[in-house]
Coordinates of C-alpha atoms in Angstrom, one line a residue:
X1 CA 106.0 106.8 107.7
X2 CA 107.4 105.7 104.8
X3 CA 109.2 103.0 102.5
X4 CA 112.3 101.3 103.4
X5 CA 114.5 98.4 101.8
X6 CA 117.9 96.4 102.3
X7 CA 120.2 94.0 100.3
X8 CA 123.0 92.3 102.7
X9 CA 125.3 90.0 100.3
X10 CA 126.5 88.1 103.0
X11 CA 128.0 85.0 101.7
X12 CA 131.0 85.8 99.8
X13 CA 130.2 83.7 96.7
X14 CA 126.9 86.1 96.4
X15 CA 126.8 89.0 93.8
X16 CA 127.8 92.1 95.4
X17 CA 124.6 94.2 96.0
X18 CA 123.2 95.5 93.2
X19 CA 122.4 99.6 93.3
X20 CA 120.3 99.1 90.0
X21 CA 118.3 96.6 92.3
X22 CA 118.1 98.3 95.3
X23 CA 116.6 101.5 92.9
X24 CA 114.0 99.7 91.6
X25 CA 113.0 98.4 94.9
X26 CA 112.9 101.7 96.6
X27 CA 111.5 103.6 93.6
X28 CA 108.3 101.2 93.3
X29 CA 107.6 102.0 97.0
X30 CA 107.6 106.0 96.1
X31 CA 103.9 106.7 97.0
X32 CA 105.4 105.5 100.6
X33 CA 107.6 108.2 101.2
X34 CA 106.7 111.2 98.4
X35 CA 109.0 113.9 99.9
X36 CA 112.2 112.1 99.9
X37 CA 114.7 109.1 98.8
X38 CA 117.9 108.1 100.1
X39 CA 120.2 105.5 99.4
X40 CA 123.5 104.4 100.8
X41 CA 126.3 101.1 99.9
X42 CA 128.9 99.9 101.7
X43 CA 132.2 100.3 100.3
X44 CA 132.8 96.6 100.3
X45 CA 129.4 96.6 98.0
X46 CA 128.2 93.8 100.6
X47 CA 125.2 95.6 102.4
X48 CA 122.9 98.4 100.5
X49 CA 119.8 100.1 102.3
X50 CA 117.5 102.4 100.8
X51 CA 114.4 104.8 101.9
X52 CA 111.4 106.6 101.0
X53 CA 110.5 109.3 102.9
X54 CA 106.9 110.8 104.0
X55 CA 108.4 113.7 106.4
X56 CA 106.1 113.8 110.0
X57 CA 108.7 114.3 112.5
X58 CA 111.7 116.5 112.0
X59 CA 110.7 117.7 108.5
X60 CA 114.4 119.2 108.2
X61 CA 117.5 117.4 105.8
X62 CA 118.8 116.2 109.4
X63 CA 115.8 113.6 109.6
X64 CA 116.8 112.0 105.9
X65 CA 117.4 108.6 105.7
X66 CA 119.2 106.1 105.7
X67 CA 120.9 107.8 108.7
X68 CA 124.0 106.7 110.7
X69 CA 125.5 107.4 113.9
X70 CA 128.3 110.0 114.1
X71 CA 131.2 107.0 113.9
X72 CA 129.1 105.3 111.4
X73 CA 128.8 102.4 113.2
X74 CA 125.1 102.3 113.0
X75 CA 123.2 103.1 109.9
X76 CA 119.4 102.9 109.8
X77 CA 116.4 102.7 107.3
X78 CA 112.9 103.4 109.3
X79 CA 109.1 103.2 108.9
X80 CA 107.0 104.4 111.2
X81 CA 106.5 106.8 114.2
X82 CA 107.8 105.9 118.1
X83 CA 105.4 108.1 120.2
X84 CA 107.8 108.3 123.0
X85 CA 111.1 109.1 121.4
X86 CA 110.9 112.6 123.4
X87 CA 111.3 110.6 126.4
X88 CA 113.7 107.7 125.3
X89 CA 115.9 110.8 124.0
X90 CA 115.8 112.6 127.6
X91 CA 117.0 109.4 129.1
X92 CA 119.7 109.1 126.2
X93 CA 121.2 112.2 126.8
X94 CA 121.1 112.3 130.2
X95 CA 123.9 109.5 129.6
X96 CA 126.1 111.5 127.4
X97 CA 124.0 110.9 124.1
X98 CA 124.5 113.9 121.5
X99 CA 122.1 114.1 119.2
X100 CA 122.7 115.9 115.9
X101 CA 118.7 115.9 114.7
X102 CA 114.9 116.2 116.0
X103 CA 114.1 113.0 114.6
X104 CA 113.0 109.6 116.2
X105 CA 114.9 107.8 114.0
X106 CA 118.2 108.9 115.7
X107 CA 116.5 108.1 119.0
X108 CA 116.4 104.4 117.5
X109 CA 120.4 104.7 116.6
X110 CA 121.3 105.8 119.9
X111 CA 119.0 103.2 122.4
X112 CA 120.0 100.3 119.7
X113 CA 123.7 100.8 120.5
X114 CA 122.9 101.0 124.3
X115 CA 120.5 98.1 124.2
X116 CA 121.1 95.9 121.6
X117 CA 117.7 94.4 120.3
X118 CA 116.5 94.6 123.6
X119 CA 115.9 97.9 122.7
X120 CA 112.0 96.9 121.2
X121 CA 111.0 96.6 125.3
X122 CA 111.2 100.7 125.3
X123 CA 109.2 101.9 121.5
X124 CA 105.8 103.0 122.4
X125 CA 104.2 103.5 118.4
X126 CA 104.3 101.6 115.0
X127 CA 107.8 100.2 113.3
X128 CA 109.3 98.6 111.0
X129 CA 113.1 98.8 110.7
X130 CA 116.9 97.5 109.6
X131 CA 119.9 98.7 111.7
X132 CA 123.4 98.0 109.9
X133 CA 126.0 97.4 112.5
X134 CA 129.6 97.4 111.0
X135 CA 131.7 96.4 113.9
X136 CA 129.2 93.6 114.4
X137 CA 128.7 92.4 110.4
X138 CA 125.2 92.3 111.5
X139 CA 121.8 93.5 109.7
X140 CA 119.3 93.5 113.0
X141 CA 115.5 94.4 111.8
X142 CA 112.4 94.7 114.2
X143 CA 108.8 94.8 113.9
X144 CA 106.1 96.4 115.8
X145 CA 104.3 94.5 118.7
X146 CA 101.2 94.4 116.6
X147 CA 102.3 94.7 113.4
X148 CA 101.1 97.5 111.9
X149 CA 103.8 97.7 110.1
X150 CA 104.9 95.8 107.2
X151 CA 108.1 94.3 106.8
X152 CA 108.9 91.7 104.5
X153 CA 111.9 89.6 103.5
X154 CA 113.7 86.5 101.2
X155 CA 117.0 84.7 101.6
X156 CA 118.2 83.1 98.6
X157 CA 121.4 81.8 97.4
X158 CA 123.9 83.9 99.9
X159 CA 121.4 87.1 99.5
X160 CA 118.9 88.7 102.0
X161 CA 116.6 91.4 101.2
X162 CA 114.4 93.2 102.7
X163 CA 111.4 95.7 101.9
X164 CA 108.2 97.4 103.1
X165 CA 106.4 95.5 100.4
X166 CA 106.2 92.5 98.7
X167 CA 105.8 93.8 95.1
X168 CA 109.0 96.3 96.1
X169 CA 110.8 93.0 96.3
X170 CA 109.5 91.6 93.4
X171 CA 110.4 94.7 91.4
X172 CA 113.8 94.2 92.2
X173 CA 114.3 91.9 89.7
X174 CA 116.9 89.7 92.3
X175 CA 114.5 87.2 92.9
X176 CA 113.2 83.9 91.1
X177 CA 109.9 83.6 92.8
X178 CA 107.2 81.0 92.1
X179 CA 103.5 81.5 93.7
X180 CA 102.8 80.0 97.3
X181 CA 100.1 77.3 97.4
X182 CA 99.7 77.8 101.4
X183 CA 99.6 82.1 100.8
X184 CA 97.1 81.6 98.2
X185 CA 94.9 78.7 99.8
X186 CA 95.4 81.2 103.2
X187 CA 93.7 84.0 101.3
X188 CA 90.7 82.2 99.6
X189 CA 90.1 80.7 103.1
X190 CA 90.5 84.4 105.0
X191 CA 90.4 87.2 102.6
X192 CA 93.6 88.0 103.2
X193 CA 96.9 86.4 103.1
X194 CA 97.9 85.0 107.0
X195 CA 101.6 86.0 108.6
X196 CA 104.3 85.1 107.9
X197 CA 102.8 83.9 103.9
X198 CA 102.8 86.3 101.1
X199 CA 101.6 84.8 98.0
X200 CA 105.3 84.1 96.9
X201 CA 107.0 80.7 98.3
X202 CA 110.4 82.7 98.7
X203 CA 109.4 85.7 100.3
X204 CA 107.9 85.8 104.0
X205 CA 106.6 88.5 106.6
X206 CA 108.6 89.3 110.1
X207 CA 105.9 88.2 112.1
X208 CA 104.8 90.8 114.2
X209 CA 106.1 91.6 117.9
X210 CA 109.4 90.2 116.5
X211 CA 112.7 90.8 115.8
X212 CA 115.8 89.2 113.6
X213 CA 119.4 89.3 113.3
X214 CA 120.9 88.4 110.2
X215 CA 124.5 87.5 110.5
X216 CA 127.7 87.4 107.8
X217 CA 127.6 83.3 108.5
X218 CA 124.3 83.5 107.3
X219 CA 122.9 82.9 110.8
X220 CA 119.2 83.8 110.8
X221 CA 117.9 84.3 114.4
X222 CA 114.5 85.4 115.7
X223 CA 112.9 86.2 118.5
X224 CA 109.2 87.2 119.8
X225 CA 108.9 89.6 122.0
X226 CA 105.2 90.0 122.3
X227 CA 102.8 87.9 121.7
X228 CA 98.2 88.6 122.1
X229 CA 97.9 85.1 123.3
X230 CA 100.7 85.1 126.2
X231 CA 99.9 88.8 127.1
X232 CA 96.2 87.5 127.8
X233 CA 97.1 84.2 129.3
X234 CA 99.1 86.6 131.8
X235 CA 96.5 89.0 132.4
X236 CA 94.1 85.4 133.4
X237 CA 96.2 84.9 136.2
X238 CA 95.8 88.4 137.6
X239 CA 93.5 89.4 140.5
X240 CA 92.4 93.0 139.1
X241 CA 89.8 95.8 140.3
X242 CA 87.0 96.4 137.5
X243 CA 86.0 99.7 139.0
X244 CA 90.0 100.8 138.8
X245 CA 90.6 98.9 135.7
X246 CA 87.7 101.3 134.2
X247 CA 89.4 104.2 135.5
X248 CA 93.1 103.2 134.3
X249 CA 91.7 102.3 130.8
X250 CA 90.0 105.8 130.5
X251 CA 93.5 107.4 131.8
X252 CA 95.5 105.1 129.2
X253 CA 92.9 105.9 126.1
X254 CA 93.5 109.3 126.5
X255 CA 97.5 108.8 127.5
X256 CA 97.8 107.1 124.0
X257 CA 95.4 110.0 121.7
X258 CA 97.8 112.3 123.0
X259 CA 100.8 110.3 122.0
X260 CA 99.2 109.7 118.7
X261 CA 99.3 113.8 118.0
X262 CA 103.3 113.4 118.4
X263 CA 104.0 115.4 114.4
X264 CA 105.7 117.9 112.9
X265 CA 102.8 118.2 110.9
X266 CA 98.5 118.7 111.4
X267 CA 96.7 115.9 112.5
X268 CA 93.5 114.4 111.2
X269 CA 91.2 112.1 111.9
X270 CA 88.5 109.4 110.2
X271 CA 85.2 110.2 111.9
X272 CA 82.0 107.5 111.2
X273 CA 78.9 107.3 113.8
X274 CA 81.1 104.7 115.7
X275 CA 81.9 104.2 119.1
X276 CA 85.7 104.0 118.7
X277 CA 86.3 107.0 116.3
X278 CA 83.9 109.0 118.4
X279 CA 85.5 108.5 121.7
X280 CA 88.7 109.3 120.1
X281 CA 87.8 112.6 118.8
X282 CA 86.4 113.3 122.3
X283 CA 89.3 112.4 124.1
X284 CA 91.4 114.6 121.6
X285 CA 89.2 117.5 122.2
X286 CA 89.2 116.9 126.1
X287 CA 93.1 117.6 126.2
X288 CA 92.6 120.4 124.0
X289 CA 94.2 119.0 120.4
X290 CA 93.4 120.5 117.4
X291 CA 91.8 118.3 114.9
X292 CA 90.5 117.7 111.4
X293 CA 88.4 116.0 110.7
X294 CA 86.8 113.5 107.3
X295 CA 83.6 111.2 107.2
X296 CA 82.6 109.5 104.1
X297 CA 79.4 109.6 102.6
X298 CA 78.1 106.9 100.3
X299 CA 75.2 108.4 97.5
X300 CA 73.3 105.2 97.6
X301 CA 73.2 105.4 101.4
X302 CA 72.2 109.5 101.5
X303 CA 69.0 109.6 104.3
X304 CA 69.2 106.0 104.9
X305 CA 70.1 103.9 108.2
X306 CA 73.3 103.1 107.0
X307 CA 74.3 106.9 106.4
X308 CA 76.7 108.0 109.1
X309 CA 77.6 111.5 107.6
X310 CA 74.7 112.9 110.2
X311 CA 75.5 111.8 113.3
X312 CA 79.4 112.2 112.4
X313 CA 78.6 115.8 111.5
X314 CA 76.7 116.8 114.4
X315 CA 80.0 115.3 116.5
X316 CA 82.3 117.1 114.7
X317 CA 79.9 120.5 115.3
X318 CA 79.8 119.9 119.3
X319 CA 83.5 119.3 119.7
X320 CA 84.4 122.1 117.5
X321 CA 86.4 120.1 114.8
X322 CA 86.9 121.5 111.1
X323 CA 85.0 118.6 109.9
X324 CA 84.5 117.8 106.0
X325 CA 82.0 115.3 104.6
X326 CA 82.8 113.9 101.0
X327 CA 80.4 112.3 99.2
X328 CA 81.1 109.5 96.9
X329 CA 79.0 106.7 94.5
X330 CA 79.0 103.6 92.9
X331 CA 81.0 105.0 89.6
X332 CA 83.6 106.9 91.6
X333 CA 84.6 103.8 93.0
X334 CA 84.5 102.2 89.8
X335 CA 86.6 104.4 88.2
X336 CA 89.1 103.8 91.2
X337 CA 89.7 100.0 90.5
X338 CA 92.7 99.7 88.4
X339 CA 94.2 102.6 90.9
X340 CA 93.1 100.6 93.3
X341 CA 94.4 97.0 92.6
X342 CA 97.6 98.5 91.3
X343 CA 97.8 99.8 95.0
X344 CA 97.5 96.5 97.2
X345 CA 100.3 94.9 97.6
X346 CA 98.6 91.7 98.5
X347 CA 95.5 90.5 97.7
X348 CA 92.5 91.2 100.1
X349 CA 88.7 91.4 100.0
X350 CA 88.5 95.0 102.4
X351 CA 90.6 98.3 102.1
X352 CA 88.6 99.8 99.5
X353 CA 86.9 102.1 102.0
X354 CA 90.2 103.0 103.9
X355 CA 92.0 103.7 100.3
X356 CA 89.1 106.5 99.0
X357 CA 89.1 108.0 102.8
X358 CA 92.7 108.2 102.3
X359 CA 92.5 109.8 98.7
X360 CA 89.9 112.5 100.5
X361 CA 92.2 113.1 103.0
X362 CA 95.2 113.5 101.0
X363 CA 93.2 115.9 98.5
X364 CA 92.2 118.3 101.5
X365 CA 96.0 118.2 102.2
X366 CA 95.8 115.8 105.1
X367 CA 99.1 113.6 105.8
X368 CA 98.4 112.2 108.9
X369 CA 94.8 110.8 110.1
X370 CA 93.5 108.7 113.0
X371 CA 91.4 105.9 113.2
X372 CA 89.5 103.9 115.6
X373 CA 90.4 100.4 114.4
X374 CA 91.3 98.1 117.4
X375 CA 88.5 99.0 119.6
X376 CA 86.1 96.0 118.7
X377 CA 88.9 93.6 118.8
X378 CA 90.4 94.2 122.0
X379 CA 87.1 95.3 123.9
X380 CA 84.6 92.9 122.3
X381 CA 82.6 95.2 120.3
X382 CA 82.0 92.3 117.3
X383 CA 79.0 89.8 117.0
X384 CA 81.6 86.8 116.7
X385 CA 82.3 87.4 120.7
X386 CA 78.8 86.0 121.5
X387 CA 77.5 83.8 118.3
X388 CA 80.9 81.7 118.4
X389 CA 81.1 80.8 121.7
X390 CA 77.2 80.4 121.5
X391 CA 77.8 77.8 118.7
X392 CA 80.5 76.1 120.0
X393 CA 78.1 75.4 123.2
X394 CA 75.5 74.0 121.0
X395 CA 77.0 72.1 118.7
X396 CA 80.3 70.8 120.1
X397 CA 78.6 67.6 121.5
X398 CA 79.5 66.3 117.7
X399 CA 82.7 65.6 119.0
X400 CA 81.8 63.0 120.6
X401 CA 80.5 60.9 117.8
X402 CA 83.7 59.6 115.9
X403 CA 83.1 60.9 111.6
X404 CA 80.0 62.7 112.3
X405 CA 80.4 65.8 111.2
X406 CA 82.5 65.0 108.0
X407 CA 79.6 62.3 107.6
X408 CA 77.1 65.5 107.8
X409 CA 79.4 67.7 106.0
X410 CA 79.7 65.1 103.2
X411 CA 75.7 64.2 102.5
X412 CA 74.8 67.9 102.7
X413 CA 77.4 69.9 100.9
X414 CA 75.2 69.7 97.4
X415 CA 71.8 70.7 99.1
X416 CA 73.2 73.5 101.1
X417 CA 75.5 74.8 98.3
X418 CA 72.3 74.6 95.7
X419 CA 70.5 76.5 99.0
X420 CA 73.4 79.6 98.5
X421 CA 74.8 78.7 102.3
X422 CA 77.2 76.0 101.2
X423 CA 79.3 77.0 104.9
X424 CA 76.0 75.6 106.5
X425 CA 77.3 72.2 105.8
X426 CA 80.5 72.2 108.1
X427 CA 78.0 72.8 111.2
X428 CA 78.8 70.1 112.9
X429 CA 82.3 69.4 111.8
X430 CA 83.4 72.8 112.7
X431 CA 81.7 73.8 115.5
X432 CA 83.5 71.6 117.9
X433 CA 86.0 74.0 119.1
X434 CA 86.0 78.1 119.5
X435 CA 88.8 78.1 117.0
X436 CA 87.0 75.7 114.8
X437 CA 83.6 77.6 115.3
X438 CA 85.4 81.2 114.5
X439 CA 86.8 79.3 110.8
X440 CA 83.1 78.9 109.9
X441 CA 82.2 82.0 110.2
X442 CA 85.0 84.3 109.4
X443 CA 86.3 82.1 106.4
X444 CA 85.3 83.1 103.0
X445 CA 85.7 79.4 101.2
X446 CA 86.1 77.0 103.7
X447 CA 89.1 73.9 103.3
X448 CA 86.4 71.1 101.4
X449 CA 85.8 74.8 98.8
X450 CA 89.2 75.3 98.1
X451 CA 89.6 73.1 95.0
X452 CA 86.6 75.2 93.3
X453 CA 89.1 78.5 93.5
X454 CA 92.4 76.6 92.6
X455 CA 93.5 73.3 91.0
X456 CA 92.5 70.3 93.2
X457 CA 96.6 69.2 93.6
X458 CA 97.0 73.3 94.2
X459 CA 94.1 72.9 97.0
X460 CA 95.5 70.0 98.7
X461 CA 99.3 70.9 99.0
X462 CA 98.3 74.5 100.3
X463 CA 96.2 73.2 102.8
X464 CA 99.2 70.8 104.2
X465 CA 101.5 73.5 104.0
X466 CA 98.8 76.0 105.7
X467 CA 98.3 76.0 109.9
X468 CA 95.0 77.6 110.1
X469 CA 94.7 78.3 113.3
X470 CA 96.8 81.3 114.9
X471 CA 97.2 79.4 117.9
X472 CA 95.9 75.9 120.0
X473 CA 94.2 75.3 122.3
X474 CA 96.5 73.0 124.0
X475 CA 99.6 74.6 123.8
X476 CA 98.9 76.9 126.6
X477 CA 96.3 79.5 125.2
X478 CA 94.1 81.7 127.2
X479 CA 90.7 80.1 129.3
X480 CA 88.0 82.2 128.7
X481 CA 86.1 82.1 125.4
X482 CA 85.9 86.3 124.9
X483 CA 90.0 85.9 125.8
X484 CA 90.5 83.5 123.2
X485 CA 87.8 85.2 120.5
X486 CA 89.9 88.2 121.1
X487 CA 93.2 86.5 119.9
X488 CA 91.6 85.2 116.9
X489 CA 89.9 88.4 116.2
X490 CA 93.2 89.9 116.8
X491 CA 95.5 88.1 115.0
X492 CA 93.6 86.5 111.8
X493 CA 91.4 89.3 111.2
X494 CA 92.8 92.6 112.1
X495 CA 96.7 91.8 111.7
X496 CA 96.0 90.0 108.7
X497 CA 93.7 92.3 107.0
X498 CA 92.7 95.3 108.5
X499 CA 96.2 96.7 109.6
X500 CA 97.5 95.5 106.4
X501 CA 95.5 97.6 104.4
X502 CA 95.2 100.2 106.5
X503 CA 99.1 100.7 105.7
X504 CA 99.3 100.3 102.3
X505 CA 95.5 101.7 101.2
X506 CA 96.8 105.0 103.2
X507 CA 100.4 105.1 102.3
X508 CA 99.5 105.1 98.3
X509 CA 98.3 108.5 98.8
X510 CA 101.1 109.8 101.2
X511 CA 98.6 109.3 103.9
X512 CA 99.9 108.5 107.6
X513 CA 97.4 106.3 109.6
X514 CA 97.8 106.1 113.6
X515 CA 95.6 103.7 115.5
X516 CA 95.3 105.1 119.0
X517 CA 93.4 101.7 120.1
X518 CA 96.1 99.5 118.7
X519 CA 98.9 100.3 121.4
X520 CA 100.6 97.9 123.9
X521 CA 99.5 99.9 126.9
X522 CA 95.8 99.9 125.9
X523 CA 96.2 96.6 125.3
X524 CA 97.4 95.0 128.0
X525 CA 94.4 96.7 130.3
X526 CA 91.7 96.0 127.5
X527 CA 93.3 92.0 128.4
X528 CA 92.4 92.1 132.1
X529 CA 88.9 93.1 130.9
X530 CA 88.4 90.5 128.9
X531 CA 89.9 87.6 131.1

């Protein structure tokens, strides 16, 4: 885990790359990668990468980045874990692959120069990457299939850069950026900004489950590897055995804990009263794996309903965890709000829970910690799955009457906005579709709010510019409506916010978060459930 970054000068008119630049990109992103930077320029001065290092695997010199092949072909900045590199690196050497580290970021040299960006089909874990190739002239960068995490990028007058956040970028001091109507309308309307936006017009996100190749013409060209929607829409036209598919889901869950305890280093673990963090630890103890574990306690919550420290405890006592419980209150978190805000790297309403966990956990000496996010999305396990498609049934005979529901939307807004439920008023308009349905009740403002938050002309050209839904209908999305609450669920909610922040809320305390739910494999069965 840890912070990486890349200048490639390709047109020759562009500046050579700047190392000043590249510094202050890497060195903003330093509570990334704590225990290590590296840095490395062409001799032409035309590409640059740089790296932040938080040591898991191969805690040695030989894992430092940016790394190259022994011909120095290849050269590589990394972020992120691949679960499987064991494996890939068996197959690698069993073709005549010498390897001169432990790492997994050598395992990603080796397979690109075998596969070519092909290579995405084999990574079982979380990624974000940039290979060099100097035979080629070609920066190639990559994504993991769900995005967990970050990587961001601008091309501007000859230049492209690259960087595990936003602000890194900005810090740079390369760029002339000017705010994004659509990132900013995109956040008031979500609570967090939606892929590929960032709140900067010239900056944009790799969407996830993607890859690029940048080329010395300049050529940009990107591809999609994976995709929630089609993997769904697949799993629809599959005849599949419940009873087995229980089984194999079961037998992948606990396939993909033990991946997730792939480290050089202790591994950790987030434990609340929940279903997904419990089963977690259960499946880790079942195969034997040590863990730590950390529930936080809330003061103003102590004895209450909503106090999970007991149950969590009495969890962590029967599968034999070392369990902590840290208590916190309203003017701890308080005093955390600068730290905190200095922290995100774009706006969102959530993380603060994740980012004092992640303080805890880095204070007990904890640098890598599991979670249970991905469970409700993928199996069903929010509210949304049943009062969306329940509203669209009730309410999407409005369609049929031509201007109704702007009509209702339009006499009401005052009364229901004087009533504090000023959503209330889009009833009608919005309840016509499950998309449509799922705006009005995960959006924070909805569209007609937006010019309350921004300028009205701000409003109205980031609403043009924005697509608010992740996908259509129409265009070949899946049938049934848990399928389809499950790509919304899984793209606009927990890809735009809760895997964001998970990332950079644990990574500003040197804290590695895995996600044994969010994995491909888990995935893909947790799909033929829900078609």
């Amino acid at each position: 885990m840890c912070g990486i970054a890349g200048v490639f000068a390709y047109r020759d008119e562009a500046p050579p790359v700047d190392e000043h630049e590249l510094l202050r990109i890497r060195e903003h992103m330093v509570r990334r990668g704590p225990d290590g930077a590296g840095l490395w320029i062409s001799e032409d001065r035309r590409v640059g990468l740089a790296h932040r290092r938080l040591a898991i695997i191969d805690l040695s010199e030989a894992g430092a980045q940016p790394m190259a092949t022994a011909d120095g072909r290849l050269r590589i900045t990394y972020n992120g874990e691949i679960y499987n590199y064991r494996e890939l690196r068996r197959e690698l050497e069993a073709k005549g692959c010498a390897f001169r580290s432990n790492s997994d970021t050598e395992v990603l040299l080796h397979l690109y120069a075998e596969r070519g960006p092909e290579m995405v089909h084999a990574l079982r874990g979380m990624f974000a990457f940039g290979i060099w190739d100097a035979r080629e002239h070609t920066l190639f960068l990559a994504r993991d299939c769900f995005g967990i995490k970050p990587l961001y990028y601008a091309d501007t007058e000859g230049t492209f850069r690259f960087a595990s956040q936003v602000k890194g970028l900005v810090a740079g001091g390369g760029l002339r950026v000017t705010q994004d109507t659509a990132g900013w309308a995109g956040f008031f309307i979500w609570g967090a900004v939606p892929e590929p936006l960032t709140t900067f017009a010239q900056i944009r996100s790799l969407p996830a489950g993607s890859w690029m190749t940048v080329r010395q013409s300049g050529r940009l060209q990107a591809s999609e590897y994976f995709s929630i929607a089609t993997e769904i829409r697949s799993a629809e036209t599959e005849d599949r055995s419940i009873a087995g598919e229980s089984r194999e889901i079961g037998q992948t869950l606990q396939e993909s804990v033990r991946y997730h305890f792939v480290a050089d280093v202790p591994v950790g673990m987030f434990l609340s009263s929940g279903v997904d963090s419990s089963l977690i630890a259960r499946l880790a103890a079942r195969q034997g794996l040590a863990l730590r574990t950390i529930t936080l306690g809330f003061e103003e919550f102590r004895g209450g309903r909503q106090d999970e420290t007991a149950d969590a405890e009495t969890l962590a006592r029967e599968l034999g965890t070392s369990h902590t419980t840290r208590w916190v209150g309203a003017d701890e978190f308080k005093s955390l709000r600068e730290t905190f805000l200095d922290a995100m790297d774009q706006p969102t309403i959530d993380g603060l829970n994740t980012f004092v966990v992640s303080k805890i956990a880095a204070e007990s000496g904890m640098k890598v910690a599991l979670s249970g996010l991905g469970g409700d999305e993928f199996f069903g396990g929010y509210p949304s799955f049943r009062q969306v498609p329940a509203l669209a049934r009730a309410l999407g005979w409005s369609a049929r009457v031509p201007g109704l529901g702007r009509t209702f939307r339009q006499m009401t807004t005052a009364a229901f906005g004087l009533c504090g439920v000023p959503k209330y008023a889009g009833l009608l308009e919005y309840s016509t579709t499950i998309p449509r349905a799922y705006l009005l009740r995960r959006a924070v403002f909805m569209p007609w709010e937006l010019a309350q938050v921004m300028s009205p002309a701000a409003a109205a050209e980031g609403l043009h510019d924005l697509h608010l839904m992740e996908w259509d209908e129409a265009s070949g999305g899946p049938r049934s409506d848990w399928a389809k609450l499950c790509v919304l669920e899984s793209t606009c909610y927990m890809r735009n916010m809760l895997l964001r922040d998970s990332d950079w809320a644990g990574m500003a305390h040197g804290v590695e978060i895995r996600l044994p739910m969010v994995d491909a494999a888990v995935f893909r069965l947790a799909a033929g459930h829900l078609a």
